[in-house]
Short mmCIF file of C-alpha atoms and ligand atoms in Angstrom, two decimals:
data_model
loop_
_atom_site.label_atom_id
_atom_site.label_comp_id
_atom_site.label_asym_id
_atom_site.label_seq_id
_atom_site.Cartn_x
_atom_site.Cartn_y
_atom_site.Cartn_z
CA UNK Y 269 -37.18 10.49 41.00
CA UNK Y 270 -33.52 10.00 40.04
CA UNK Y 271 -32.78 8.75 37.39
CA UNK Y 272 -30.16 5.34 36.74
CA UNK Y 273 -28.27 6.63 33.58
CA UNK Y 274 -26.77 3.47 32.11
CA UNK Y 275 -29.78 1.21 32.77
CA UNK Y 276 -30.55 0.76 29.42
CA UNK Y 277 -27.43 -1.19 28.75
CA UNK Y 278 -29.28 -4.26 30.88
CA UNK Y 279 -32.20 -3.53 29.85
CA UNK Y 280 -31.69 -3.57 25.52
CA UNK Y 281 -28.89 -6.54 25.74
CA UNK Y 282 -31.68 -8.81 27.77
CA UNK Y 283 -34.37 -7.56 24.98
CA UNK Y 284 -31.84 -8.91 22.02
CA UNK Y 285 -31.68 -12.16 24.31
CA UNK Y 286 -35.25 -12.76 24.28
CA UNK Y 287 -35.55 -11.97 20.64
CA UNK Y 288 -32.86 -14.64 20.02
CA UNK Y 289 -30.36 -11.26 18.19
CA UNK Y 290 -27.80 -10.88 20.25
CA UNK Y 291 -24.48 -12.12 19.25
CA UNK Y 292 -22.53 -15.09 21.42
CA UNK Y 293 -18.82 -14.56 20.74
CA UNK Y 294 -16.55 -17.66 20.26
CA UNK Y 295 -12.74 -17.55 20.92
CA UNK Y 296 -10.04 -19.45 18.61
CA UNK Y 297 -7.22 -20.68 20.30
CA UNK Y 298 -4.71 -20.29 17.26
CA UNK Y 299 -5.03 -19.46 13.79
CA UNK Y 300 -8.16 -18.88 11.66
CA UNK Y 301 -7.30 -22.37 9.52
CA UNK Y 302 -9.34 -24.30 7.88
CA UNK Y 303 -9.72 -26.67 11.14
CA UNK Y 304 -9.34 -24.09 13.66
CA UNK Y 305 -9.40 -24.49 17.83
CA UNK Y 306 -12.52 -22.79 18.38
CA UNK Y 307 -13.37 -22.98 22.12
CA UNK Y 308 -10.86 -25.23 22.85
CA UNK Y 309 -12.34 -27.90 19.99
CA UNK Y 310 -11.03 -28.85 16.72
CA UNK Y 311 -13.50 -27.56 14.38
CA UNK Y 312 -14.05 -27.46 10.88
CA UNK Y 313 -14.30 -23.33 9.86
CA UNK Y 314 -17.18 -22.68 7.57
CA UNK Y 315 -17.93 -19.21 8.37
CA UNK Y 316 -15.23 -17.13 7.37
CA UNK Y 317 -14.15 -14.56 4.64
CA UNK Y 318 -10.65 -16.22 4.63
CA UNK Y 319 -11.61 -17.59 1.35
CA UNK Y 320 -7.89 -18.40 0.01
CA UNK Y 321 -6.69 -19.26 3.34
CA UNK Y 322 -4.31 -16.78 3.52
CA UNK Y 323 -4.80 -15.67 7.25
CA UNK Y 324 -2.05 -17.74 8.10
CA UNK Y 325 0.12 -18.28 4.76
CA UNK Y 326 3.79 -19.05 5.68
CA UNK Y 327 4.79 -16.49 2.97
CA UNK Y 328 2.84 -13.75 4.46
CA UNK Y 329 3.87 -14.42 7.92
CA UNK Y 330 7.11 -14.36 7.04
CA UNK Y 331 6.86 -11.16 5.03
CA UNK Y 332 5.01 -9.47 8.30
CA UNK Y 333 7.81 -10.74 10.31
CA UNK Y 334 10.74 -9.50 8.15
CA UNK Y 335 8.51 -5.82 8.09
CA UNK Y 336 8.50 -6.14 11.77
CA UNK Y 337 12.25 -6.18 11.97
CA UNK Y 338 12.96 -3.51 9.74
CA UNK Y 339 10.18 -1.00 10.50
CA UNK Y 340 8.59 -2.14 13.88
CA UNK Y 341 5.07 -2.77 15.13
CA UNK Y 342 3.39 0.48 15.16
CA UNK Y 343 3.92 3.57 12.73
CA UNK Y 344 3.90 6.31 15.79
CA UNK Y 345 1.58 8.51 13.56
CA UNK Y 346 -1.17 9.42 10.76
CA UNK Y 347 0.38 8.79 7.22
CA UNK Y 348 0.40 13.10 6.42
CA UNK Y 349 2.40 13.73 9.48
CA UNK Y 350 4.91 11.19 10.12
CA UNK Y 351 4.10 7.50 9.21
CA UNK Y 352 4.04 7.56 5.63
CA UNK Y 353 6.88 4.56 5.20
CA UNK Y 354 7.86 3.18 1.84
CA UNK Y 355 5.68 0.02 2.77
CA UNK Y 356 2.91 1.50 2.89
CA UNK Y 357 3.82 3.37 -0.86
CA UNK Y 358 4.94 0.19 -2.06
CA UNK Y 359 1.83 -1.56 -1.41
CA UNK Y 360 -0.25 1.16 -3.31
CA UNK Y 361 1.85 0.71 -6.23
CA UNK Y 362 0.80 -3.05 -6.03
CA UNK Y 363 -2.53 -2.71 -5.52
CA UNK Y 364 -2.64 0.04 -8.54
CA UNK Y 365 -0.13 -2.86 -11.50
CA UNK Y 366 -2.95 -5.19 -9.68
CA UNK Y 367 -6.19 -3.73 -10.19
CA UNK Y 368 -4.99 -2.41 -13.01
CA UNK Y 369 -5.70 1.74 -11.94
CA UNK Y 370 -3.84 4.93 -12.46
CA UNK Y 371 -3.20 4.71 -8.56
CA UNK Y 372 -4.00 3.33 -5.06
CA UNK Y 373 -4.38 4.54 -1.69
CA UNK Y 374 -4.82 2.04 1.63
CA UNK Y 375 -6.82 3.21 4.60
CA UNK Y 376 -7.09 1.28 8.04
CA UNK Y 377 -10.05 -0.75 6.95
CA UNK Y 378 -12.62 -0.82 4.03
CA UNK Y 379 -15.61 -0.14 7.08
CA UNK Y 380 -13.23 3.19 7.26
CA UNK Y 381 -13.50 3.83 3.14
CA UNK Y 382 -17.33 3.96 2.98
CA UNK Y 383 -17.46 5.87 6.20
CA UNK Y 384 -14.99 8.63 5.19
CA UNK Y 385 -15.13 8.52 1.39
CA UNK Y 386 -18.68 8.99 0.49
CA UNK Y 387 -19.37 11.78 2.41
CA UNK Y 388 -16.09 13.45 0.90
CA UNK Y 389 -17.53 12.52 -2.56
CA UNK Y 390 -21.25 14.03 -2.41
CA UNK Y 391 -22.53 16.68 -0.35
CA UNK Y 392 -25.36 19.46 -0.45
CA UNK Y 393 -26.93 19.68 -3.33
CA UNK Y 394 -25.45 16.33 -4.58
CA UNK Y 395 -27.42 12.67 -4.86
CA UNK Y 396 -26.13 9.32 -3.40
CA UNK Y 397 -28.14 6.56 -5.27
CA UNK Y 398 -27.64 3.24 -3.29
CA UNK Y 399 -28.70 -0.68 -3.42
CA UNK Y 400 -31.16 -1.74 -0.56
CA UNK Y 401 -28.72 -4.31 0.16
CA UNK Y 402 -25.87 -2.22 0.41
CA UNK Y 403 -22.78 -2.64 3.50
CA UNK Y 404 -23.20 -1.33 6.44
CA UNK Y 405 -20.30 0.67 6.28
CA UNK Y 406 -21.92 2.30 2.89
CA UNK Y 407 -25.09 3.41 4.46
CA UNK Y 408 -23.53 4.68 7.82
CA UNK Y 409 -21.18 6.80 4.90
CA UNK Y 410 -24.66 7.86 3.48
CA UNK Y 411 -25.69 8.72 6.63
CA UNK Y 412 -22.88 11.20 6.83
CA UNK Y 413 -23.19 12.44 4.00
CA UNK Y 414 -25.59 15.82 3.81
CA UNK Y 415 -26.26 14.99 -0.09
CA UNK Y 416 -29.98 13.44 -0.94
CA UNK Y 417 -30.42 10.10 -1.10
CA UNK Y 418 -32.24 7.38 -3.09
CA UNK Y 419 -32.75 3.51 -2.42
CA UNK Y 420 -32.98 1.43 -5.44
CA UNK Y 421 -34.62 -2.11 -5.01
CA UNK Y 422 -31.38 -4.92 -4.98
CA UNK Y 423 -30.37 -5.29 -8.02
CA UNK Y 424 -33.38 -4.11 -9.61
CA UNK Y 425 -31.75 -2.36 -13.09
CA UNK Y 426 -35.02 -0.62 -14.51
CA UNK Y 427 -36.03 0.90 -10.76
CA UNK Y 428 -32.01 2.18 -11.00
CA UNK Y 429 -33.30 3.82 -14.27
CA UNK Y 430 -36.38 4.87 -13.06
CA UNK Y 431 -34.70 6.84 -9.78
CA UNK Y 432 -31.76 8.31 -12.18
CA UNK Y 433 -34.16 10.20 -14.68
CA UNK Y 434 -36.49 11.21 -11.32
CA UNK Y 435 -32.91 12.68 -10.37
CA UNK Y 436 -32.79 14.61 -14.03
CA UNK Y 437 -36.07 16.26 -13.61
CA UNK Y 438 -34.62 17.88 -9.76
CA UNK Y 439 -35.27 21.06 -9.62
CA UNK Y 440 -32.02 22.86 -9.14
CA UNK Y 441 -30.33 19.91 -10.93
CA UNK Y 442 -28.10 17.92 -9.31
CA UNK Y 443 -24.21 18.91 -8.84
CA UNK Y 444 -22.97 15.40 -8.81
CA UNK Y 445 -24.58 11.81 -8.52
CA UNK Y 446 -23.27 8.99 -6.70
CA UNK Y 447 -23.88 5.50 -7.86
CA UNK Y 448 -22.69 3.22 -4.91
CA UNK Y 449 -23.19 -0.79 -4.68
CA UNK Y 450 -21.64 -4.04 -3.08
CA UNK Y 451 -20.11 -5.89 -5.79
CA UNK Y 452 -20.65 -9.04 -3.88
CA UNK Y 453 -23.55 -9.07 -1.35
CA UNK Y 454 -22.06 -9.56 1.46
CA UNK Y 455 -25.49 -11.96 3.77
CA UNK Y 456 -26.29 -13.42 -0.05
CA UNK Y 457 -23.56 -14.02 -2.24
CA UNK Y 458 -25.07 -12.18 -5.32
CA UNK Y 459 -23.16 -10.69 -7.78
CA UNK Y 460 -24.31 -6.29 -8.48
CA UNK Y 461 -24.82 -6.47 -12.38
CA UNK Y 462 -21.87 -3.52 -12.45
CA UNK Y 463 -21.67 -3.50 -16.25
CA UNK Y 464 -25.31 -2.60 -16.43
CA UNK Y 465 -24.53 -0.33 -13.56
CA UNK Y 466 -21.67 1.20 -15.26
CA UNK Y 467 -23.45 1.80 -18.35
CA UNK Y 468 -26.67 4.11 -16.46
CA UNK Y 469 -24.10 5.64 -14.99
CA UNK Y 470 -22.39 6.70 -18.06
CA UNK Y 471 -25.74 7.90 -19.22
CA UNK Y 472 -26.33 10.02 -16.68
CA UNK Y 473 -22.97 11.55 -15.71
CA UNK Y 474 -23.06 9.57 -12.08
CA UNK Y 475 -20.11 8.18 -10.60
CA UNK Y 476 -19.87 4.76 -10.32
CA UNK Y 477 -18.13 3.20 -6.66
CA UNK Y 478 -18.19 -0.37 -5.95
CA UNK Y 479 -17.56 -1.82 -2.82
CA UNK Y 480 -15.28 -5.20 -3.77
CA UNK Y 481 -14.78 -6.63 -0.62
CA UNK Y 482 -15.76 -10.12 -1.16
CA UNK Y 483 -14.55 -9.62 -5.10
CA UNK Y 484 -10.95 -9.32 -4.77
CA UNK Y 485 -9.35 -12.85 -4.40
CA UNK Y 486 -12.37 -14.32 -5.73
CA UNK Y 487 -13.38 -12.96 -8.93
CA UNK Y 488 -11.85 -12.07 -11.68
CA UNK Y 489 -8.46 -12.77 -13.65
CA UNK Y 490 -6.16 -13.56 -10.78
CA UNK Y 491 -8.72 -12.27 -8.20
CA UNK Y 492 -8.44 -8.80 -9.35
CA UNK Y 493 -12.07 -8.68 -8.49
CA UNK Y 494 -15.38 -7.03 -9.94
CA UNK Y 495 -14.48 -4.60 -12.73
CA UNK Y 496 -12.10 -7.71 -14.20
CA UNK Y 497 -14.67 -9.89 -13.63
CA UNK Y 498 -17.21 -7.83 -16.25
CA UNK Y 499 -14.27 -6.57 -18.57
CA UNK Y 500 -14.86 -3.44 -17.30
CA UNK Y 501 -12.18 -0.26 -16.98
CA UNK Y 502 -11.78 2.76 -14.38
CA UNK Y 503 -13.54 5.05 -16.99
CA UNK Y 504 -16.73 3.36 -16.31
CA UNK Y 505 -16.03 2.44 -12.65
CA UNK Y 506 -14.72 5.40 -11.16
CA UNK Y 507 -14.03 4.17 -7.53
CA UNK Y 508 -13.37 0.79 -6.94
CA UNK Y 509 -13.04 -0.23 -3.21
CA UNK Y 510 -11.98 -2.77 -1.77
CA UNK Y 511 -11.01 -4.49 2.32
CA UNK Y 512 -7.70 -6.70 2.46
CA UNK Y 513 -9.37 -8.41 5.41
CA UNK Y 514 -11.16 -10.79 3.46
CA UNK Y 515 -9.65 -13.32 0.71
CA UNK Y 516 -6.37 -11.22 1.02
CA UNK Y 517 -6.32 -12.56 4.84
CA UNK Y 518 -4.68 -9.95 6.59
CA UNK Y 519 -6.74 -5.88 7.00
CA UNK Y 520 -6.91 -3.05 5.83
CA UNK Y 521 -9.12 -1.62 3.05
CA UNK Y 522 -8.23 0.18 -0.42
CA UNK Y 523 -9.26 2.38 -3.55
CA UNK Y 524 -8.18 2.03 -6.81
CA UNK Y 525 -9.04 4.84 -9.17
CA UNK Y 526 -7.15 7.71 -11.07
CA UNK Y 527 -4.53 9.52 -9.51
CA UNK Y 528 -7.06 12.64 -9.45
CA UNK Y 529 -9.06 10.48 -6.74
CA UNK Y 530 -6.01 9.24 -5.25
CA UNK Y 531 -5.15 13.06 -4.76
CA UNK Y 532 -9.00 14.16 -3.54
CA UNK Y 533 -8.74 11.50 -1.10
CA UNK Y 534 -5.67 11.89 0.90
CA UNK Y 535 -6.73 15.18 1.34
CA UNK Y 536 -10.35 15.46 2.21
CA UNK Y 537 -11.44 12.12 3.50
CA UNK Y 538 -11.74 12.73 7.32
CA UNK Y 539 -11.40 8.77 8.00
CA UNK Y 540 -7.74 8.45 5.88
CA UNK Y 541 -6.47 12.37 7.29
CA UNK Y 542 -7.30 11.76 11.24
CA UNK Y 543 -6.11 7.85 12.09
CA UNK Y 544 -2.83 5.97 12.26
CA UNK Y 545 -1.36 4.58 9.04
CA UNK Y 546 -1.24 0.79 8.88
CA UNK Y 547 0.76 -1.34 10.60
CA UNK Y 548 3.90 -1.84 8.70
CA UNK Y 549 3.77 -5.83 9.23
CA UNK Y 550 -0.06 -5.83 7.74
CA UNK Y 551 1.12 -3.67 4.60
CA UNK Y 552 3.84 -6.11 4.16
CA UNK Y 553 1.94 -9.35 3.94
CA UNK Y 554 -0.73 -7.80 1.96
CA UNK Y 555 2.43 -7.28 -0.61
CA UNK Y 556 2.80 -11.20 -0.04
CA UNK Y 557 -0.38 -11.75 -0.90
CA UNK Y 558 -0.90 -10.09 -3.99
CA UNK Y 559 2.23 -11.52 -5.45
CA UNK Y 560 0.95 -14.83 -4.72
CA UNK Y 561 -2.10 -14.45 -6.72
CA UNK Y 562 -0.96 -13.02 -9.77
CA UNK Y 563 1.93 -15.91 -9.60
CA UNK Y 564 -0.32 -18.65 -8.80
CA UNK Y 565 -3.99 -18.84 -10.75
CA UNK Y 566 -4.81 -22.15 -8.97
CA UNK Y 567 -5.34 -20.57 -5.64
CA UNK Y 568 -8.87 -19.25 -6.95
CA UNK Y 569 -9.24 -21.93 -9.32
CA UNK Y 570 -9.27 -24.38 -6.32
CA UNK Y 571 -12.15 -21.98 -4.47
CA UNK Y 572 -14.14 -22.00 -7.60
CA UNK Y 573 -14.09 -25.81 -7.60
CA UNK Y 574 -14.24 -26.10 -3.67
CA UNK Y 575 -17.97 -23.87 -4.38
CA UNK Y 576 -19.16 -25.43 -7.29
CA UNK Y 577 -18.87 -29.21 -5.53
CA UNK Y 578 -20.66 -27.94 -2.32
CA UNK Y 579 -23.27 -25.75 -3.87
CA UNK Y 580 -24.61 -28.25 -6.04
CA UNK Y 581 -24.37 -30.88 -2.93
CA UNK Y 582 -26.39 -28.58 -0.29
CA UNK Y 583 -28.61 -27.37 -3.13
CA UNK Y 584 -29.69 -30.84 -4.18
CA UNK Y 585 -30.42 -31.57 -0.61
CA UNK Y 586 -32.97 -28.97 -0.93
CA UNK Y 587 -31.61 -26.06 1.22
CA UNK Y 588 -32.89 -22.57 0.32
CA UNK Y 589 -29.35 -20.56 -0.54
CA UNK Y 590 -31.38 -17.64 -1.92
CA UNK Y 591 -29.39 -16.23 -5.20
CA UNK Y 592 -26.06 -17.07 -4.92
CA UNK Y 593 -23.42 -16.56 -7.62
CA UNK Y 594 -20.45 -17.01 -5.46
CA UNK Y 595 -18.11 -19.02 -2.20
CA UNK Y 596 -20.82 -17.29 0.21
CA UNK Y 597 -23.55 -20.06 0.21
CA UNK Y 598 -26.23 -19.06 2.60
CA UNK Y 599 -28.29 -21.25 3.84
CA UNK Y 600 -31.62 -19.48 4.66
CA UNK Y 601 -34.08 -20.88 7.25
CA UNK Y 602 -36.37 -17.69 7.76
CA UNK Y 603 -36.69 -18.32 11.20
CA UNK Y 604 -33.83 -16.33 13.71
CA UNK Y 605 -34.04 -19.26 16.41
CA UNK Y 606 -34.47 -22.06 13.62
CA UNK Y 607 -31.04 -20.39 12.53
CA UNK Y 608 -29.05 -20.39 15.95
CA UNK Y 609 -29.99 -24.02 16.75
CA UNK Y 610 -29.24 -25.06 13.07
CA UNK Y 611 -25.46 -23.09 14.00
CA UNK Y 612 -25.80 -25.02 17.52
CA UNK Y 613 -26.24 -28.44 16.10
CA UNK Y 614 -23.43 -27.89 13.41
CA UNK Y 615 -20.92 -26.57 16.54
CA UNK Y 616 -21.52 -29.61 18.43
CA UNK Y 617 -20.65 -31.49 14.96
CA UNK Y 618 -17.69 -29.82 15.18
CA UNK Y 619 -18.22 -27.36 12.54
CA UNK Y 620 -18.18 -23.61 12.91
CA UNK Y 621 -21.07 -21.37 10.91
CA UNK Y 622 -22.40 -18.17 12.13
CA UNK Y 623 -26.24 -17.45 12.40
CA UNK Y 624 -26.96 -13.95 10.74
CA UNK Y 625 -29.79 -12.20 12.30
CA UNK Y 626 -31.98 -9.09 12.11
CA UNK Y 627 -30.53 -6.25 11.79
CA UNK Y 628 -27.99 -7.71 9.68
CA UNK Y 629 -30.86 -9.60 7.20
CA UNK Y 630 -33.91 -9.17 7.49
CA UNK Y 631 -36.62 -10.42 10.74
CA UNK Y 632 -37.77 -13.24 8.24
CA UNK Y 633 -34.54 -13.95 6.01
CA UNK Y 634 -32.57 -15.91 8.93
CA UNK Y 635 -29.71 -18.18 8.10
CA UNK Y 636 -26.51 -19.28 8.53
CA UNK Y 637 -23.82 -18.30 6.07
CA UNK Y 638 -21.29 -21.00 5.13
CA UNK Y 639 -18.38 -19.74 2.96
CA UNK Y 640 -16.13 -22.09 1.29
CA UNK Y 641 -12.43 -22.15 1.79
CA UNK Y 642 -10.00 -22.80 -1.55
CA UNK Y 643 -8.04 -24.99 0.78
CA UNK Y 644 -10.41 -27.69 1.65
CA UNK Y 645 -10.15 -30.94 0.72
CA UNK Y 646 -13.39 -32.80 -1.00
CA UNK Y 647 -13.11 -34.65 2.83
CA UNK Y 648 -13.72 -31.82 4.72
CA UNK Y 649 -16.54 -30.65 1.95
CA UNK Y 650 -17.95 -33.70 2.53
CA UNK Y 651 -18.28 -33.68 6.38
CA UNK Y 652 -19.66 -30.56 6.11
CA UNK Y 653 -22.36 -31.90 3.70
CA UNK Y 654 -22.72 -34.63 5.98
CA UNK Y 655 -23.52 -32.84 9.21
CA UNK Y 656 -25.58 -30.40 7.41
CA UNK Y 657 -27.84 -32.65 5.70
CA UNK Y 658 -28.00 -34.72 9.56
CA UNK Y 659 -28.77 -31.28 11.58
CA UNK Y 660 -31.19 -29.87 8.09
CA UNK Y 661 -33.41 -33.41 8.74
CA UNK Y 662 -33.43 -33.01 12.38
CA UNK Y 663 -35.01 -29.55 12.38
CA UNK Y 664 -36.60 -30.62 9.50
CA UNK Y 665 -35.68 -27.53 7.40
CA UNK Y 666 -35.08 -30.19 4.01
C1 LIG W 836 -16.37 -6.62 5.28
C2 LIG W 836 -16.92 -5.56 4.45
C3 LIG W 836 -16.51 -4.24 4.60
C4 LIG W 836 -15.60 -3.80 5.73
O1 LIG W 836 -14.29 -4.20 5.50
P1 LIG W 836 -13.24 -4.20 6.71
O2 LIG W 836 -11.93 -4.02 6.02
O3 LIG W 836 -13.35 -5.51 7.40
O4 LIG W 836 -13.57 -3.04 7.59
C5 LIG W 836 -17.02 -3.29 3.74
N1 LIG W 836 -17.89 -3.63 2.76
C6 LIG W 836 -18.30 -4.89 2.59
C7 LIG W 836 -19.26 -5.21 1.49
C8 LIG W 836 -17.84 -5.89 3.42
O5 LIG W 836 -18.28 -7.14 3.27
#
């Protein structure tokens, strides 16, 4: 019989329909703003990592604009051969004053980081030792990596302990060790304890990487992120990655470190070496937005106050939002279809959430994951609360 080689592209997207997994895109008609057109209604946006509301800043349009007209749109190459421009240079230097590092290097995105970086980092005969919970974009860089690996339960400090003197006792011993954790879980909102992470480490002569992406711009003095946040320095935290696509509001992701990493890097990660530098208008407004941070504290003081209003306000309603420290307030309802009508019911509210499904939590951890934005008002905080607590009675999850 012959065979009909793609029809198992029907066949799997029809399965994720009838499991209620697949993903329904939505389309904004403008910018991601704090009431954004999303399918041609004005909607209030509580689903995005935009947490400063810098997506659409004047000052970093107009920086991207101004980069635009002196550099161009595209770069015409990788940054080793030909698109290395002083943007992108002076951007690193920022990031580096910033996070307070030796040095800085971008990359296209952080997804492209984890992918590339780890498996430059450990190899055969080396250990990656990783949180449960970990990004995506970490494991698939596990997953390239050819060094062993070892899952430590989330968070979970003694069974961190408990795999790092298993990894003494290996048998040859291990070249290098590779400590590697979200700072800020991404579905929960959890902070990684990273000084008690830092100090195993130490112990045991691992590396320590963290992946800040939704740290930076939220924690920290000025937003500098995670190793600010616990007082840390880039002895004990050795790589500290991070994603501008988040609070920073435009793309592209980042490590800070010493200039020995800086160097390793640009040379061996295969993720930085064989893609197109950044878009000089991107680098530019990422400039923009650091200098707006470290000019004006009340940007993340207003988030902070923004979360600590609504938290308290969907937790007294009696909403399960699991462990969070932080503006990503889950809202768990187990169920995957419980979740996608609860993200129905808001939409036709007028407010925008997105369910978050298996694979990305897991079968019975279903939610929606509201994120609050440092440029609501307490009104549009308070029709959120409203709708929520009207659509939470109807499906009777409170
Ligand atoms: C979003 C995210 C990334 C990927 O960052 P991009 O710059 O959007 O590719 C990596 N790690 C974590 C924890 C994230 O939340």
């Amino acid at each position: 019989m012959k065979r009909n080689p793609t029809a198992f592209l029907r066949e799997e997207y029809e399965e994720l329909v009838r499991q209620n997994l697949n993903w329904e895109l939505h389309v904004l008609y403008g910018p991601n703003d704090v009431w954004a057109n999303v399918d041609g209604k004005r909607t209030l946006m509580l689903g995005t990592n935009n947490y400063l509301n810098l997506a659409n800043h004047p000052k970093l349009k107009e920086a991207a604009i101004k980069a635009i007209e002196k550099y161009g749109v595209g770069t015409g190459s990788d940054r080793e051969i030909a698109g290395n421009m002083d943007i992108h240079v002076e951007l690193e230097k920022r990031i580096a004053k910033w996070k307070g590092t030796e040095a800085a290097l971008t990359f296209p995105t952080g997804f492209t980081v984890n992918s590339g970086l780890i498996p430059a980092l450990v190899g055969k005969g080396d250990l990656i030792v990783s949180d449960e919970l970990n990004h995506g974009s970490i494991i698939d860089g596990v997953r390239l990596s050819k060094a062993d690996r070892a899952i430590y339960a989330h968070c979970d400090m003694a069974d961190l302990e408990r795999v790092l003197n298993e990894a003494e006792k290996h048998d040859p011993p291990y070249r290098r060790i590779l400590i590697v954790t979200d700072g800020v879980f991404s579905m929960d909102g959890d902070i990684a304890p990273l000084d008690e992470i830092a100090k195993l480490g130490a112990e045991h002569g691992a590396m320590v990487y963290v992946d800040d992406a939704h740290g930076e711009g939220v924690l920290g003095e000025n937003g500098r992120g995670i190793v600010s946040h616990f007082k840390l320095s880039h002895e004990d935290v050795h790589v500290d990655m991070g994603t501008f696509s988040k609070a920073i509001g435009v793309i592209g992701g980042h490590i800070s470190g010493s200039q020995d990493l800086i160097n390793f890097a640009y040379n061996k990660v295969r993720t930085w070496l064989l893609t197109a530098s950044q878009i000089p208008a991107a680098a530019a407004a990422t400039i923009a937005a650091i200098d707006l941070l470290e000019s004006d504290p009340s940007i993340v003081k207003k988030l902070w106050d923004n979360t600590h209003y609504y938290k308290k306000e969907v937790e007294s309603m009696g909403f399960d939002t699991g462990n969070t420290q932080t503006p990503i307030i889950p809202i768990i309802t187990g169920d995957s279809k419980l979740a996608k009508d609860l993200a129905k019911m808001l939409l036709d509210m007028n407010i925008f959430t997105v369910p978050i499904v298996y694979p990305l939590v897991p079968r019975e951890k279903a939610r929606i994951r509201t994120q609050v934005n440092a440029a609501m008002t307490k009104e549009d905080l308070d029709y959120a609360l409203d709708a929520l607590e009207k659509a939470g009675k109807k499906l009777k999850i409170i």
